[in-house]
CSV table of C-alpha atoms in Angstrom, one decimal:
chain,number,residue,atom,x,y,z
A,1,MET,CA,104.9,190.2,39.2
A,2,GLU,CA,104.4,192.2,42.3
A,3,SER,CA,104.4,195.9,41.8
A,4,GLY,CA,104.6,196.9,45.4
A,5,PRO,CA,106.7,196.4,48.6
A,6,SER,CA,107.6,192.9,49.8
A,7,LYS,CA,106.1,191.1,52.8
A,8,GLU,CA,109.2,191.9,55.0
A,9,GLN,CA,108.9,195.6,54.2
A,10,LEU,CA,105.2,195.6,54.9
A,11,GLU,CA,105.8,193.9,58.3
A,12,SER,CA,108.4,196.5,59.3
A,13,LEU,CA,106.0,199.3,58.1
A,14,PHE,CA,103.1,197.7,60.1
A,15,LYS,CA,105.3,197.7,63.3
A,16,THR,CA,107.0,201.1,62.9
A,17,SER,CA,104.7,203.4,61.0
A,18,ARG,CA,101.1,202.2,61.2
A,19,LYS,CA,99.6,205.4,59.7
A,20,TYR,CA,101.6,205.1,56.5
A,21,PHE,CA,100.8,201.4,56.4
A,22,ASP,CA,97.1,202.1,56.6
A,23,GLU,CA,97.2,204.8,53.8
A,24,MET,CA,99.2,202.4,51.5
A,25,ALA,CA,96.7,199.6,52.2
A,26,LYS,CA,93.8,202.0,51.2
A,27,GLU,CA,95.6,202.8,48.0
A,28,TYR,CA,96.2,199.2,47.0
A,29,TYR,CA,92.7,198.3,48.1
A,30,ALA,CA,91.3,200.7,45.5
A,31,LYS,CA,93.9,200.1,42.7
A,32,ASP,CA,95.2,196.5,42.9
A,33,ARG,CA,92.8,194.2,44.8
A,34,ASP,CA,94.8,191.0,44.3
A,35,PHE,CA,98.0,192.5,45.8
A,36,TYR,CA,96.0,193.8,48.7
A,37,ASN,CA,94.4,190.4,49.4
A,38,LYS,CA,97.8,188.6,49.3
A,39,ASN,CA,99.8,191.1,51.4
A,40,PHE,CA,97.7,193.6,53.3
A,41,ALA,CA,94.6,191.5,54.2
A,42,PRO,CA,96.5,189.0,56.5
A,43,PHE,CA,97.5,191.9,58.8
A,44,TYR,CA,93.8,192.9,59.2
A,45,SER,CA,92.3,189.5,59.4
A,46,ASN,CA,94.5,188.4,62.3
A,47,PRO,CA,92.4,189.0,65.4
A,48,LEU,CA,95.4,189.3,67.7
A,49,ILE,CA,97.1,192.0,65.6
A,50,ALA,CA,93.8,193.7,65.0
A,51,ALA,CA,93.1,193.8,68.7
A,52,LYS,CA,96.5,195.3,69.3
A,53,SER,CA,96.1,197.9,66.6
A,54,GLY,CA,92.6,199.1,67.5
A,55,GLY,CA,93.3,200.0,71.0
A,56,LYS,CA,89.7,200.7,72.1
A,57,PRO,CA,88.5,197.0,71.6
A,58,ALA,CA,91.5,195.7,73.3
A,59,LYS,CA,90.9,198.0,76.3
A,60,LEU,CA,87.3,197.0,76.4
A,61,VAL,CA,88.1,193.3,76.3
A,62,ILE,CA,90.7,193.7,79.1
A,63,ALA,CA,88.2,195.8,81.2
A,64,VAL,CA,85.4,193.3,80.8
A,65,SER,CA,87.6,190.4,81.6
A,66,LEU,CA,89.0,192.1,84.7
A,67,PHE,CA,85.4,192.9,85.8
A,68,VAL,CA,84.3,189.3,85.4
A,69,LEU,CA,87.4,188.1,87.3
A,70,ILE,CA,86.7,190.5,90.2
A,71,MET,CA,83.0,189.4,90.3
A,72,GLY,CA,83.9,185.7,90.3
A,73,LEU,CA,86.5,186.1,93.1
A,74,SER,CA,84.0,188.1,95.1
A,75,ALA,CA,81.3,185.5,94.6
A,76,VAL,CA,83.7,182.7,95.7
A,77,MET,CA,84.7,184.7,98.8
A,78,LEU,CA,81.1,185.4,99.7
A,79,MET,CA,80.3,181.7,99.5
A,80,PHE,CA,83.2,180.9,101.9
A,81,PHE,CA,82.4,183.5,104.5
A,82,THR,CA,78.6,183.1,104.6
A,83,GLN,CA,78.7,179.3,104.8
A,84,ASP,CA,77.0,178.0,108.0
A,85,ASN,CA,78.5,175.5,110.2
A,86,THR,CA,77.7,172.1,108.9
A,87,GLU,CA,77.9,170.4,112.3
A,88,LYS,CA,74.8,168.2,112.9
A,89,LYS,CA,72.9,169.6,115.8
A,90,PRO,CA,70.5,167.5,117.9
A,91,VAL,CA,66.9,167.9,117.0
A,92,ARG,CA,64.7,169.3,119.8
A,93,GLU,CA,61.8,167.3,121.0
A,94,THR,CA,59.4,170.1,120.0
A,95,ASP,CA,60.8,170.2,116.5
A,96,LYS,CA,60.2,166.5,115.8
A,97,TYR,CA,57.1,165.4,114.0
A,98,GLN,CA,54.6,163.8,116.4
A,99,GLU,CA,51.8,161.7,115.1
A,100,PRO,CA,48.4,162.6,116.4
A,101,ALA,CA,47.2,160.3,119.1
A,102,LYS,CA,44.9,157.6,117.8
A,103,LYS,CA,41.5,157.6,119.4
A,104,GLU,CA,40.1,154.4,120.4
A,105,ASN,CA,36.8,153.4,118.9
A,106,GLN,CA,34.5,153.8,121.8
A,107,LYS,CA,30.9,153.6,121.7
A,108,SER,CA,29.0,156.5,123.2
A,109,ALA,CA,27.7,156.0,126.7
A,110,THR,CA,24.1,155.0,126.8
A,111,SER,CA,23.8,155.9,130.4
A,112,VAL,CA,25.5,157.8,133.2
A,113,LYS,CA,26.5,154.5,134.7
A,114,ASP,CA,28.6,153.5,131.7
A,115,SER,CA,30.5,156.8,131.6
A,116,ALA,CA,31.2,156.7,135.3
A,117,GLU,CA,32.6,153.2,135.0
A,118,LYS,CA,35.0,154.3,132.3
A,119,ILE,CA,36.2,157.2,134.5
A,120,ARG,CA,36.8,154.9,137.4
A,121,ILE,CA,38.8,152.4,135.3
A,122,LYS,CA,41.0,155.2,134.0
A,123,ALA,CA,41.6,156.5,137.4
A,124,GLU,CA,42.7,153.0,138.7
A,125,GLU,CA,45.1,152.6,135.8
A,126,GLU,CA,46.7,156.0,136.5
A,127,LEU,CA,47.0,155.1,140.2
A,128,LYS,CA,48.7,151.8,139.3
A,129,LYS,CA,51.2,153.6,137.1
A,130,LYS,CA,52.1,156.1,139.8
A,131,GLU,CA,52.6,153.3,142.3
A,132,ALA,CA,54.9,151.5,139.8
A,133,ASP,CA,56.9,154.7,139.4
A,134,VAL,CA,57.3,155.2,143.1
A,135,LYS,CA,58.6,151.5,143.5
A,136,ASN,CA,61.1,152.1,140.7
A,137,GLU,CA,62.4,155.2,142.3
A,138,GLU,CA,62.9,153.3,145.6
A,139,THR,CA,64.8,150.5,144.0
A,140,ASP,CA,67.1,152.7,141.9
A,141,VAL,CA,70.6,152.9,143.4
A,142,LYS,CA,71.9,156.4,143.8
A,143,GLU,CA,75.5,157.0,142.7
A,144,ASN,CA,78.0,158.6,145.0
A,145,THR,CA,79.0,161.8,143.2
A,146,GLY,CA,80.6,163.5,146.1
A,147,LYS,CA,84.3,163.9,146.9
A,148,ARG,CA,86.0,160.9,148.4
A,149,GLU,CA,86.8,161.4,152.1
A,150,VAL,CA,90.3,160.6,153.4
A,151,ARG,CA,89.9,158.7,156.6
A,152,ASN,CA,93.6,158.3,157.5
A,153,LYS,CA,96.5,160.6,156.8
A,154,PRO,CA,99.1,159.0,154.5
A,155,VAL,CA,102.0,157.5,156.4
A,156,GLU,CA,105.4,159.3,155.8
A,157,ARG,CA,108.2,156.9,155.1
A,158,THR,CA,111.5,157.6,156.8
A,159,ARG,CA,114.7,156.3,155.3
């Protein structure tokens, strides 16, 4: 047999007069532990009701969640506004990697005559290249990029 208030009465006391409910819970906790465990403990063990009743922990949870939400939104906005253009830009010739020129295995000149011969051969090769470039320039056809000239005035038709 239960010697205290019913569950419906406890619910209404919990909602209307919390101070009186807490005092009654302390009395039953000290005197009748079984009745407390059956009727009062569910009100205190429910995390949603406990958060509503405490006040301070609920405010702390709400404040922390708002802070995290604001920080998350600011991080997302920061990412969008600081993102660089992803357009592909052409690479400059100076930025490209250039392999070092391979040196030909040349034997050291044993005399002045050998080194002078090599210099003469290089000069002839350069001269041939320049001559070939000049011939190519002469044979290239130049495009007419100027405006077209009107030689005759258009004829007006009479009807």
